[in-house]
């Protein structure tokens, strides 16, 4: 009999199950070039004998260590440990793994009727993790994930695990203290109760760790400790004590990536420091946040998603990529006129907002002289006057790609105004979503083709698009464009100054007719 955790498995059943698992692993491995020799020489004979429980040491010993290691890496933990009984040579072969996943749900996947609140099930999982960590003690594990939704009751056990983890040369550590499969936004709205407390000082004992991911916990205050190896810190649904984040940043002198998603923070988030090496910063949907102050001389990418007004203070001279969503009256002139005024290196910008007005006047005509890509998603209470978008384009003399997403339905039929003849010399691709054929929209499309000599593609779509958390793109219902659109393609091609232009118009079907003010 072979014991794993507190459960006895008959030898024949374990061998048969393990053989089937190995067969599946070998087949998944077969797509790689070096597996061809393995399949030709070993697969048929080995799988047959493994399925019959008759695999012998001679047939197994023919497999080179690197190929055998790849096969075993495709088994889950229980199956890999089960292979130890197949041969003396395999007694420790399951140690040859670069990744280790310890998940309380996956561990009991064969019997989904188990109640994770049962003390017997909890004890089995804790014992299985103990045995697994002891088995790999002294080995080099590149990636380790521990997922447990009842850890709050066993805090001393977690401390013991981390002491063992410190001996595994772990480079990536992923700790998850929730078993829900719901999206983070829904988990954040649910009552999660008291979160499991984690000491950052305890985690710093893993001296080789480069990337740390924490989900659904609270970081306890700790004394500053140097954490020189850490390069990436990813926090989701994590509660941070007042002043804890600045202390963490000051101790992680080589930190390059920081993610804060649905975290409980103080009203003012300050990210700065004389030794800060931060290059990538993601702040998404952190409730209660009112102000963000960033002074990071090496920051290249900044992603910020917030449902509400926010006050910015940015000192990011090397910033190249920005994806920013926030709301509030006057957010468009505030963002373009004040927030981005000191971002001379900015190349790619996605800006989404709900605001009361679109009008903006740049401080100088080449204010965004390095901007190459602009995604602009203005959500307005009434249909916007697209003539007010022109100054933004004029402030981007080297813009190559422009994507406009209109979220507001309705008509803006203002006529008789002049559209300034400005040369958009570098513009090559335009995508116009939320288009439903108003005079104002047609004039804007005409303005683009008449002033962009390098324009190659113009996409016009009735369905609108918007960005949600983590900037996943979602598409909303389109509106039927009336008969005037039938001649739009011809009109645009006639007035285009580019000989390479392709105009593509995607219409919504008549059954999706939804016009503001009508049913």
Short mmCIF file of C-alpha atoms in Angstrom, two decimals:
data_model
loop_
_atom_site.label_atom_id
_atom_site.label_comp_id
_atom_site.label_asym_id
_atom_site.label_seq_id
_atom_site.Cartn_x
_atom_site.Cartn_y
_atom_site.Cartn_z
CA UNK A 1 0.00 0.00 0.00
CA UNK A 2 1.11 3.56 -0.74
CA UNK A 3 0.07 6.36 1.58
CA UNK A 4 -0.30 9.97 0.42
CA UNK A 5 -1.55 12.38 3.05
CA UNK A 6 -3.90 10.28 5.14
CA UNK A 7 -5.35 8.16 2.31
CA UNK A 8 -4.40 4.62 1.29
CA UNK A 9 -4.23 3.84 -2.42
CA UNK A 10 -4.08 0.20 -3.59
CA UNK A 11 -0.95 -0.49 -5.55
CA UNK A 12 -2.68 -1.74 -8.71
CA UNK A 13 -5.06 1.22 -8.88
CA UNK A 14 -2.25 3.70 -8.35
CA UNK A 15 -0.08 2.08 -11.02
CA UNK A 16 -2.91 2.02 -13.54
CA UNK A 17 -3.87 5.63 -12.86
CA UNK A 18 -0.26 6.75 -12.97
CA UNK A 19 0.34 4.87 -16.23
CA UNK A 20 -2.65 6.55 -17.85
CA UNK A 21 -1.44 9.90 -16.63
CA UNK A 22 2.03 9.25 -18.03
CA UNK A 23 0.53 8.27 -21.38
CA UNK A 24 -1.37 11.57 -21.47
CA UNK A 25 1.75 13.47 -20.47
CA UNK A 26 3.82 11.82 -23.21
CA UNK A 27 1.20 12.64 -25.82
CA UNK A 28 1.11 16.28 -24.74
CA UNK A 29 4.87 16.25 -24.93
CA UNK A 30 4.87 14.80 -28.47
CA UNK A 31 4.52 18.20 -30.21
CA UNK A 32 8.12 19.14 -29.41
CA UNK A 33 10.99 18.29 -31.71
CA UNK A 34 12.99 16.25 -29.27
CA UNK A 35 9.97 14.07 -28.46
CA UNK A 36 10.07 12.41 -31.89
CA UNK A 37 12.85 10.03 -30.86
CA UNK A 38 11.06 9.37 -27.58
CA UNK A 39 7.84 8.42 -29.34
CA UNK A 40 9.56 6.21 -31.93
CA UNK A 41 11.68 4.23 -29.47
CA UNK A 42 9.88 4.24 -26.15
CA UNK A 43 6.30 5.44 -26.14
CA UNK A 44 4.36 2.41 -27.34
CA UNK A 45 6.21 -0.15 -25.25
CA UNK A 46 6.44 2.01 -22.15
CA UNK A 47 2.80 3.13 -22.11
CA UNK A 48 1.59 -0.43 -22.67
CA UNK A 49 3.56 -1.76 -19.73
CA UNK A 50 2.67 1.18 -17.50
CA UNK A 51 -1.03 0.68 -18.18
CA UNK A 52 -0.71 -2.98 -17.20
CA UNK A 53 1.21 -2.12 -14.05
CA UNK A 54 4.22 -4.03 -15.40
CA UNK A 55 6.67 -1.24 -16.20
CA UNK A 56 10.15 -2.49 -15.38
CA UNK A 57 13.30 -0.62 -14.54
CA UNK A 58 15.05 -1.53 -17.82
CA UNK A 59 12.45 0.11 -20.09
CA UNK A 60 12.27 3.17 -17.87
CA UNK A 61 16.03 3.51 -17.65
CA UNK A 62 16.24 4.00 -21.40
CA UNK A 63 14.65 7.43 -21.05
CA UNK A 64 17.24 10.21 -20.75
CA UNK A 65 16.87 12.32 -17.62
CA UNK A 66 15.92 15.48 -19.50
CA UNK A 67 13.10 13.76 -21.44
CA UNK A 68 11.82 11.97 -18.37
CA UNK A 69 11.85 15.27 -16.48
CA UNK A 70 9.74 16.93 -19.19
CA UNK A 71 7.20 14.10 -19.13
CA UNK A 72 6.85 14.23 -15.35
CA UNK A 73 6.50 17.99 -15.35
CA UNK A 74 3.19 17.49 -17.20
CA UNK A 75 1.69 15.45 -14.37
CA UNK A 76 -0.07 17.04 -11.45
CA UNK A 77 1.51 16.72 -8.03
CA UNK A 78 -0.33 13.62 -6.83
CA UNK A 79 0.37 11.74 -10.07
CA UNK A 80 4.04 12.72 -9.98
CA UNK A 81 4.44 11.54 -6.40
CA UNK A 82 2.64 8.32 -7.33
CA UNK A 83 5.34 7.50 -9.87
CA UNK A 84 7.79 6.91 -7.02
CA UNK A 85 6.47 3.35 -6.52
CA UNK A 86 6.94 2.29 -10.16
CA UNK A 87 10.70 1.79 -9.97
CA UNK A 88 13.67 2.24 -7.68
CA UNK A 89 15.05 4.72 -10.18
CA UNK A 90 11.76 6.66 -10.02
CA UNK A 91 11.81 6.90 -6.23
CA UNK A 92 13.18 10.43 -6.38
CA UNK A 93 12.60 11.24 -10.04
CA UNK A 94 9.48 13.28 -9.22
CA UNK A 95 11.84 15.78 -7.60
CA UNK A 96 12.96 16.78 -11.07
CA UNK A 97 10.38 19.57 -11.43
CA UNK A 98 10.92 23.25 -12.00
CA UNK A 99 7.34 24.18 -10.97
CA UNK A 100 5.28 23.13 -7.97
CA UNK A 101 1.53 23.79 -7.65
CA UNK A 102 -0.16 23.12 -4.31
CA UNK A 103 -3.86 23.94 -4.67
CA UNK A 104 -6.46 22.78 -2.16
CA UNK A 105 -9.09 22.48 -4.92
CA UNK A 106 -6.89 20.71 -7.46
CA UNK A 107 -5.65 18.31 -4.79
CA UNK A 108 -9.16 16.87 -4.38
CA UNK A 109 -10.36 17.24 -7.96
CA UNK A 110 -11.11 13.48 -8.35
CA UNK A 111 -13.67 13.78 -5.54
CA UNK A 112 -15.40 17.12 -5.89
CA UNK A 113 -17.93 16.19 -3.20
CA UNK A 114 -15.37 17.02 -0.52
CA UNK A 115 -16.39 19.92 1.67
CA UNK A 116 -13.39 22.25 1.92
CA UNK A 117 -14.68 23.31 5.34
CA UNK A 118 -14.28 19.76 6.63
CA UNK A 119 -11.48 19.42 9.18
CA UNK A 120 -10.57 16.03 7.69
CA UNK A 121 -10.12 17.54 4.22
CA UNK A 122 -8.17 20.47 5.63
CA UNK A 123 -5.90 18.14 7.55
CA UNK A 124 -5.27 16.05 4.43
CA UNK A 125 -4.29 19.11 2.42
CA UNK A 126 -2.00 20.49 5.13
CA UNK A 127 -0.28 17.09 5.45
CA UNK A 128 0.07 16.82 1.67
CA UNK A 129 1.74 20.23 1.49
CA UNK A 130 4.04 19.28 4.38
CA UNK A 131 5.14 16.09 2.61
CA UNK A 132 5.56 17.84 -0.74
CA UNK A 133 7.72 20.63 0.65
CA UNK A 134 9.81 18.14 2.60
CA UNK A 135 10.21 16.00 -0.51
CA UNK A 136 11.59 18.97 -2.45
CA UNK A 137 13.63 20.37 0.42
CA UNK A 138 17.04 21.39 -0.83
CA UNK A 139 15.93 21.30 -4.47
CA UNK A 140 15.73 24.26 -6.86
CA UNK A 141 12.10 25.22 -7.66
CA UNK A 142 11.67 28.00 -10.21
CA UNK A 143 7.96 28.58 -9.55
CA UNK A 144 5.91 27.72 -6.46
CA UNK A 145 2.17 28.32 -6.05
CA UNK A 146 0.25 27.62 -2.85
CA UNK A 147 -3.52 28.15 -2.97
CA UNK A 148 -5.51 27.59 0.20
CA UNK A 149 -8.83 29.14 1.22
CA UNK A 150 -8.79 28.07 4.90
CA UNK A 151 -5.33 29.29 5.85
CA UNK A 152 -6.66 31.73 8.47
CA UNK A 153 -7.13 28.83 10.88
CA UNK A 154 -3.55 27.59 10.48
CA UNK A 155 -1.28 30.64 10.67
CA UNK A 156 1.59 28.76 12.45
CA UNK A 157 1.53 26.17 9.66
CA UNK A 158 2.02 28.89 7.04
CA UNK A 159 5.03 30.21 8.96
CA UNK A 160 6.48 26.69 8.97
CA UNK A 161 5.93 26.38 5.21
CA UNK A 162 7.71 29.64 4.49
CA UNK A 163 10.70 28.47 6.47
CA UNK A 164 10.93 25.42 4.21
CA UNK A 165 10.30 27.50 1.07
CA UNK A 166 13.31 29.60 1.99
CA UNK A 167 15.47 26.51 1.29
CA UNK A 168 14.07 25.81 -2.21
CA UNK A 169 15.77 28.58 -4.20
CA UNK A 170 12.32 29.76 -5.34
CA UNK A 171 12.36 32.52 -7.95
CA UNK A 172 8.58 33.04 -8.31
CA UNK A 173 6.22 32.66 -5.35
CA UNK A 174 2.44 32.81 -5.84
CA UNK A 175 0.30 32.77 -2.68
CA UNK A 176 -3.49 32.69 -3.01
CA UNK A 177 -5.80 32.70 0.03
CA UNK A 178 -9.16 32.44 -1.72
CA UNK A 179 -10.75 29.60 -3.71
CA UNK A 180 -13.37 31.59 -5.60
CA UNK A 181 -13.34 31.40 -9.40
CA UNK A 182 -15.15 34.75 -9.65
CA UNK A 183 -13.40 37.72 -11.29
CA UNK A 184 -11.48 39.97 -8.92
CA UNK A 185 -14.02 42.77 -9.30
CA UNK A 186 -16.79 40.50 -7.94
CA UNK A 187 -14.60 39.12 -5.17
CA UNK A 188 -13.83 42.69 -4.10
CA UNK A 189 -17.56 43.47 -3.77
CA UNK A 190 -18.31 40.34 -1.75
CA UNK A 191 -17.92 40.17 1.99
CA UNK A 192 -14.62 38.35 2.38
CA UNK A 193 -14.44 38.89 6.12
CA UNK A 194 -11.09 39.12 7.86
CA UNK A 195 -8.23 38.43 5.46
CA UNK A 196 -5.32 36.15 6.26
CA UNK A 197 -2.42 38.17 7.74
CA UNK A 198 0.92 37.83 5.99
CA UNK A 199 4.18 39.24 7.29
CA UNK A 200 6.27 40.80 4.56
CA UNK A 201 9.30 40.28 6.74
CA UNK A 202 8.63 36.52 6.73
CA UNK A 203 8.55 36.50 2.92
CA UNK A 204 11.89 38.28 2.68
CA UNK A 205 13.52 35.12 4.07
CA UNK A 206 13.17 33.65 0.54
CA UNK A 207 16.38 35.32 -0.54
CA UNK A 208 16.30 34.08 -4.16
CA UNK A 209 12.77 35.30 -4.93
CA UNK A 210 12.41 37.60 -7.94
CA UNK A 211 8.62 37.73 -8.31
CA UNK A 212 5.98 37.67 -5.55
CA UNK A 213 2.22 37.42 -6.11
CA UNK A 214 -0.26 37.77 -3.25
CA UNK A 215 -4.04 37.39 -3.54
CA UNK A 216 -6.63 38.04 -0.80
CA UNK A 217 -4.56 38.75 2.29
CA UNK A 218 -3.49 41.60 4.54
CA UNK A 219 0.14 42.62 4.85
CA UNK A 220 1.15 43.09 8.46
CA UNK A 221 3.36 46.03 9.43
CA UNK A 222 6.98 44.98 9.62
CA UNK A 223 10.32 46.58 10.20
CA UNK A 224 12.23 47.58 7.05
CA UNK A 225 14.27 44.68 5.69
CA UNK A 226 16.42 44.68 2.58
CA UNK A 227 14.88 42.56 -0.16
CA UNK A 228 17.49 42.92 -2.89
CA UNK A 229 16.37 40.03 -5.11
CA UNK A 230 12.72 41.10 -5.63
CA UNK A 231 12.00 42.49 -9.10
CA UNK A 232 8.21 42.08 -9.38
CA UNK A 233 5.51 42.57 -6.72
CA UNK A 234 1.88 41.79 -7.67
CA UNK A 235 -0.81 42.49 -5.04
CA UNK A 236 -4.51 41.77 -5.63
CA UNK A 237 -7.21 42.14 -2.96
CA UNK A 238 -4.49 42.95 -0.46
CA UNK A 239 -5.04 45.29 2.49
CA UNK A 240 -2.04 47.45 3.26
CA UNK A 241 -1.53 49.15 6.59
CA UNK A 242 -0.88 52.86 6.69
CA UNK A 243 2.70 53.51 5.60
CA UNK A 244 3.40 49.86 4.78
CA UNK A 245 3.78 50.36 1.02
CA UNK A 246 6.46 53.10 1.27
CA UNK A 247 8.44 50.89 3.68
CA UNK A 248 8.18 47.97 1.28
CA UNK A 249 9.34 50.08 -1.66
CA UNK A 250 12.29 51.41 0.30
CA UNK A 251 13.41 47.86 1.12
CA UNK A 252 12.98 46.51 -2.43
CA UNK A 253 15.78 48.49 -4.03
CA UNK A 254 15.70 46.50 -7.29
CA UNK A 255 11.92 46.41 -7.75
CA UNK A 256 10.98 46.99 -11.41
CA UNK A 257 7.29 45.97 -11.56
CA UNK A 258 4.51 46.83 -9.08
CA UNK A 259 0.85 45.90 -9.43
CA UNK A 260 -1.91 47.02 -7.05
CA UNK A 261 -5.32 45.62 -7.98
CA UNK A 262 -8.44 46.09 -5.81
CA UNK A 263 -6.17 46.83 -2.85
CA UNK A 264 -7.23 48.76 0.21
CA UNK A 265 -4.93 51.80 0.31
CA UNK A 266 -4.76 55.14 2.03
CA UNK A 267 -6.54 58.05 0.22
CA UNK A 268 -3.17 59.26 -1.09
CA UNK A 269 -0.90 56.81 -2.86
CA UNK A 270 2.69 57.99 -2.92
CA UNK A 271 5.28 56.09 -4.92
CA UNK A 272 8.71 57.66 -4.79
CA UNK A 273 12.16 57.24 -3.36
CA UNK A 274 15.76 58.16 -4.12
CA UNK A 275 16.69 54.54 -4.96
CA UNK A 276 13.46 53.58 -6.73
CA UNK A 277 14.16 51.55 -9.90
CA UNK A 278 10.49 51.03 -10.80
CA UNK A 279 9.79 50.66 -14.55
CA UNK A 280 6.24 49.21 -14.69
CA UNK A 281 3.37 50.37 -12.47
CA UNK A 282 -0.22 49.07 -12.53
CA UNK A 283 -2.87 50.54 -10.21
CA UNK A 284 -6.36 49.16 -10.87
CA UNK A 285 -9.65 49.75 -9.05
CA UNK A 286 -8.35 50.52 -5.58
CA UNK A 287 -11.33 51.81 -3.56
CA UNK A 288 -11.05 55.05 -1.60
CA UNK A 289 -8.13 56.39 -3.61
CA UNK A 290 -8.31 60.17 -4.07
CA UNK A 291 -4.79 61.22 -4.98
CA UNK A 292 -1.76 59.60 -6.59
CA UNK A 293 1.74 61.03 -6.40
CA UNK A 294 4.40 59.32 -8.50
CA UNK A 295 8.02 60.38 -8.71
CA UNK A 296 9.83 57.61 -10.56
CA UNK A 297 12.65 58.58 -12.85
CA UNK A 298 12.84 55.15 -14.54
CA UNK A 299 9.11 54.50 -15.02
CA UNK A 300 8.33 53.37 -18.59
CA UNK A 301 4.77 51.96 -18.34
CA UNK A 302 1.90 53.28 -16.20
CA UNK A 303 -1.56 51.66 -16.16
CA UNK A 304 -4.25 53.25 -14.01
CA UNK A 305 -7.95 52.30 -13.78
CA UNK A 306 -10.19 54.16 -11.31
CA UNK A 307 -13.96 54.71 -11.21
CA UNK A 308 -14.04 58.25 -9.89
CA UNK A 309 -12.20 61.58 -9.89
CA UNK A 310 -8.53 61.55 -8.99
CA UNK A 311 -5.79 64.09 -8.46
CA UNK A 312 -2.49 63.39 -10.19
CA UNK A 313 1.05 64.48 -9.52
CA UNK A 314 3.47 62.85 -11.96
CA UNK A 315 7.21 63.18 -12.27
CA UNK A 316 7.95 60.49 -14.85
CA UNK A 317 10.36 61.89 -17.44
CA UNK A 318 10.94 58.49 -19.15
CA UNK A 319 7.29 57.42 -19.39
CA UNK A 320 6.56 55.85 -22.81
CA UNK A 321 3.30 53.90 -22.38
CA UNK A 322 0.26 55.05 -20.41
CA UNK A 323 -3.23 53.51 -20.08
CA UNK A 324 -5.41 55.67 -17.86
CA UNK A 325 -9.10 55.65 -16.93
CA UNK A 326 -10.79 58.01 -14.48
CA UNK A 327 -13.91 60.17 -14.39
CA UNK A 328 -14.90 63.66 -13.36
CA UNK A 329 -15.97 67.01 -14.76
CA UNK A 330 -13.18 68.69 -16.68
CA UNK A 331 -11.11 65.50 -16.73
CA UNK A 332 -10.13 65.90 -20.41
CA UNK A 333 -8.53 69.37 -20.21
CA UNK A 334 -7.06 68.43 -16.81
CA UNK A 335 -5.48 65.23 -18.11
CA UNK A 336 -4.10 66.58 -21.39
CA UNK A 337 -3.23 70.04 -20.07
CA UNK A 338 -1.79 69.33 -16.63
CA UNK A 339 -1.18 65.62 -15.97
CA UNK A 340 0.76 64.96 -19.20
CA UNK A 341 2.59 68.26 -19.51
CA UNK A 342 5.85 66.77 -18.20
CA UNK A 343 5.86 63.49 -20.16
CA UNK A 344 8.12 64.32 -23.13
CA UNK A 345 8.92 60.66 -23.99
CA UNK A 346 5.31 59.45 -24.18
CA UNK A 347 4.80 57.20 -27.25
CA UNK A 348 1.57 55.28 -26.59
CA UNK A 349 -1.49 56.59 -24.77
CA UNK A 350 -4.90 55.10 -23.98
CA UNK A 351 -7.21 57.55 -22.20
CA UNK A 352 -10.78 56.73 -21.18
CA UNK A 353 -13.02 59.04 -19.18
CA UNK A 354 -16.55 60.18 -18.41
CA UNK A 355 -16.56 63.96 -18.53
CA UNK A 356 -18.83 66.94 -19.05
CA UNK A 357 -16.86 68.48 -21.91
CA UNK A 358 -14.46 67.56 -24.65
CA UNK A 359 -12.86 70.90 -25.45
CA UNK A 360 -9.13 71.21 -24.84
CA UNK A 361 -6.52 73.72 -25.99
CA UNK A 362 -2.90 72.48 -25.88
CA UNK A 363 -0.20 74.66 -24.38
CA UNK A 364 1.82 74.36 -27.59
CA UNK A 365 1.12 72.82 -30.97
CA UNK A 366 3.74 70.05 -30.65
CA UNK A 367 3.03 69.29 -26.99
CA UNK A 368 3.05 65.51 -27.57
CA UNK A 369 5.82 65.43 -30.10
CA UNK A 370 6.77 61.77 -29.47
CA UNK A 371 3.27 60.29 -29.32
CA UNK A 372 2.79 57.55 -31.94
CA UNK A 373 -0.44 55.81 -30.81
CA UNK A 374 -3.53 57.40 -29.24
CA UNK A 375 -6.62 55.48 -28.05
CA UNK A 376 -9.23 58.03 -26.96
CA UNK A 377 -12.50 56.95 -25.28
CA UNK A 378 -14.56 59.97 -24.17
CA UNK A 379 -17.83 59.15 -22.44
CA UNK A 380 -20.06 62.23 -22.64
CA UNK A 381 -23.55 62.97 -21.30
CA UNK A 382 -24.48 64.43 -24.69
CA UNK A 383 -23.10 63.81 -28.19
CA UNK A 384 -19.65 65.47 -28.38
CA UNK A 385 -18.61 68.05 -30.93
CA UNK A 386 -15.75 66.25 -32.67
CA UNK A 387 -14.29 69.55 -33.86
CA UNK A 388 -12.86 69.72 -30.32
CA UNK A 389 -10.78 66.60 -30.99
CA UNK A 390 -8.79 68.44 -33.69
CA UNK A 391 -6.52 70.37 -31.24
CA UNK A 392 -5.52 67.08 -29.60
CA UNK A 393 -4.47 65.64 -32.97
CA UNK A 394 -2.64 68.84 -33.87
CA UNK A 395 -0.62 68.55 -30.66
CA UNK A 396 0.62 65.11 -31.84
CA UNK A 397 2.61 65.89 -35.02
CA UNK A 398 4.07 62.36 -35.29
CA UNK A 399 0.91 60.38 -34.52
CA UNK A 400 0.70 57.19 -36.59
CA UNK A 401 -2.34 55.39 -35.15
CA UNK A 402 -5.53 56.98 -33.78
CA UNK A 403 -8.49 55.05 -32.35
CA UNK A 404 -11.60 56.95 -31.29
CA UNK A 405 -14.34 55.18 -29.32
CA UNK A 406 -17.60 57.13 -28.90
CA UNK A 407 -19.85 55.83 -26.13
CA UNK A 408 -22.67 58.40 -26.35
CA UNK A 409 -25.68 57.84 -28.57
CA UNK A 410 -27.52 60.73 -30.21
CA UNK A 411 -27.10 63.38 -32.89
CA UNK A 412 -24.91 66.45 -33.10
CA UNK A 413 -26.03 68.20 -36.29
CA UNK A 414 -24.11 71.49 -36.03
CA UNK A 415 -23.37 72.86 -39.49
CA UNK A 416 -21.64 75.74 -41.19
CA UNK A 417 -18.35 75.72 -39.28
CA UNK A 418 -14.90 75.51 -40.78
CA UNK A 419 -12.63 72.60 -40.06
CA UNK A 420 -9.04 73.88 -39.99
CA UNK A 421 -6.76 72.51 -42.75
CA UNK A 422 -3.99 70.91 -40.71
CA UNK A 423 -1.44 68.43 -42.02
CA UNK A 424 -1.50 65.11 -40.15
CA UNK A 425 1.63 64.01 -41.95
CA UNK A 426 2.42 60.71 -40.11
CA UNK A 427 -1.07 59.36 -39.55
CA UNK A 428 -1.40 55.88 -41.12
CA UNK A 429 -4.30 54.14 -39.42
CA UNK A 430 -7.59 55.38 -37.92
CA UNK A 431 -10.35 53.42 -36.20
CA UNK A 432 -13.64 55.22 -35.53
CA UNK A 433 -16.06 53.23 -33.32
CA UNK A 434 -19.51 54.31 -32.18
CA UNK A 435 -20.19 55.97 -35.52
CA UNK A 436 -23.84 56.34 -36.53
CA UNK A 437 -23.77 58.79 -39.40
CA UNK A 438 -24.32 62.25 -37.93
CA UNK A 439 -23.20 65.31 -39.88
CA UNK A 440 -20.60 66.05 -37.21
CA UNK A 441 -19.14 62.55 -37.45
CA UNK A 442 -19.05 62.63 -41.25
CA UNK A 443 -17.28 66.01 -41.17
CA UNK A 444 -14.70 64.59 -38.77
CA UNK A 445 -14.05 61.57 -41.00
CA UNK A 446 -13.74 63.91 -43.99
CA UNK A 447 -11.31 66.12 -42.07
CA UNK A 448 -9.09 63.07 -41.45
CA UNK A 449 -8.91 61.88 -45.07
CA UNK A 450 -8.33 65.42 -46.38
CA UNK A 451 -5.39 66.13 -44.05
CA UNK A 452 -3.57 62.79 -43.75
CA UNK A 453 -1.46 62.17 -46.89
CA UNK A 454 0.01 58.93 -45.45
CA UNK A 455 -3.31 57.43 -44.29
CA UNK A 456 -3.59 53.77 -45.31
CA UNK A 457 -6.60 52.41 -43.42
CA UNK A 458 -9.77 54.00 -42.06
CA UNK A 459 -12.15 51.73 -40.13
CA UNK A 460 -15.63 53.03 -39.34
CA UNK A 461 -17.80 50.90 -37.06
CA UNK A 462 -21.23 51.39 -35.57
CA UNK A 463 -20.66 49.21 -32.44
CA UNK A 464 -18.85 51.12 -29.72
CA UNK A 465 -16.01 49.78 -27.61
CA UNK A 466 -14.82 50.48 -24.10
CA UNK A 467 -12.17 49.19 -21.72
CA UNK A 468 -12.88 47.52 -18.39
CA UNK A 469 -10.58 46.38 -15.60
CA UNK A 470 -7.10 45.35 -16.74
CA UNK A 471 -8.04 46.99 -20.06
CA UNK A 472 -9.92 44.10 -21.55
CA UNK A 473 -11.78 45.45 -24.58
CA UNK A 474 -15.55 45.02 -24.61
CA UNK A 475 -17.96 45.81 -27.42
CA UNK A 476 -21.37 47.42 -26.89
CA UNK A 477 -24.43 47.31 -29.14
CA UNK A 478 -24.26 49.25 -32.37
CA UNK A 479 -26.78 51.59 -33.93
CA UNK A 480 -28.11 51.47 -37.44
CA UNK A 481 -26.60 54.13 -39.73
CA UNK A 482 -29.17 55.76 -42.01
CA UNK A 483 -29.14 56.00 -45.80
CA UNK A 484 -26.59 58.80 -45.99
CA UNK A 485 -23.91 56.26 -45.03
CA UNK A 486 -24.50 54.43 -48.30
CA UNK A 487 -22.60 57.18 -50.11
CA UNK A 488 -20.05 57.83 -47.34
CA UNK A 489 -17.42 55.49 -48.74
CA UNK A 490 -17.50 57.18 -52.14
CA UNK A 491 -17.38 60.68 -50.63
CA UNK A 492 -14.39 59.86 -48.44
CA UNK A 493 -12.44 58.26 -51.27
CA UNK A 494 -13.07 61.25 -53.52
CA UNK A 495 -11.69 63.72 -50.98
CA UNK A 496 -8.80 61.61 -49.73
CA UNK A 497 -5.29 62.95 -50.34
CA UNK A 498 -3.68 59.53 -49.81
CA UNK A 499 -3.42 57.21 -52.78
CA UNK A 500 -3.03 54.18 -50.46
CA UNK A 501 -6.22 54.72 -48.46
CA UNK A 502 -8.60 51.83 -47.77
CA UNK A 503 -11.95 52.73 -46.19
CA UNK A 504 -13.84 49.97 -44.36
CA UNK A 505 -17.34 50.67 -43.03
CA UNK A 506 -18.93 48.10 -40.69
CA UNK A 507 -22.65 48.66 -40.19
CA UNK A 508 -25.02 47.28 -37.58
CA UNK A 509 -28.11 45.46 -38.82
CA UNK A 510 -31.39 47.34 -38.89
CA UNK A 511 -32.71 45.16 -36.08
CA UNK A 512 -30.28 46.88 -33.69
CA UNK A 513 -31.77 50.35 -34.26
CA UNK A 514 -31.16 52.30 -31.04
CA UNK A 515 -31.17 56.06 -31.45
CA UNK A 516 -31.11 58.47 -28.50
CA UNK A 517 -34.63 59.65 -27.71
CA UNK A 518 -36.36 56.93 -29.74
CA UNK A 519 -37.46 53.36 -29.05
#
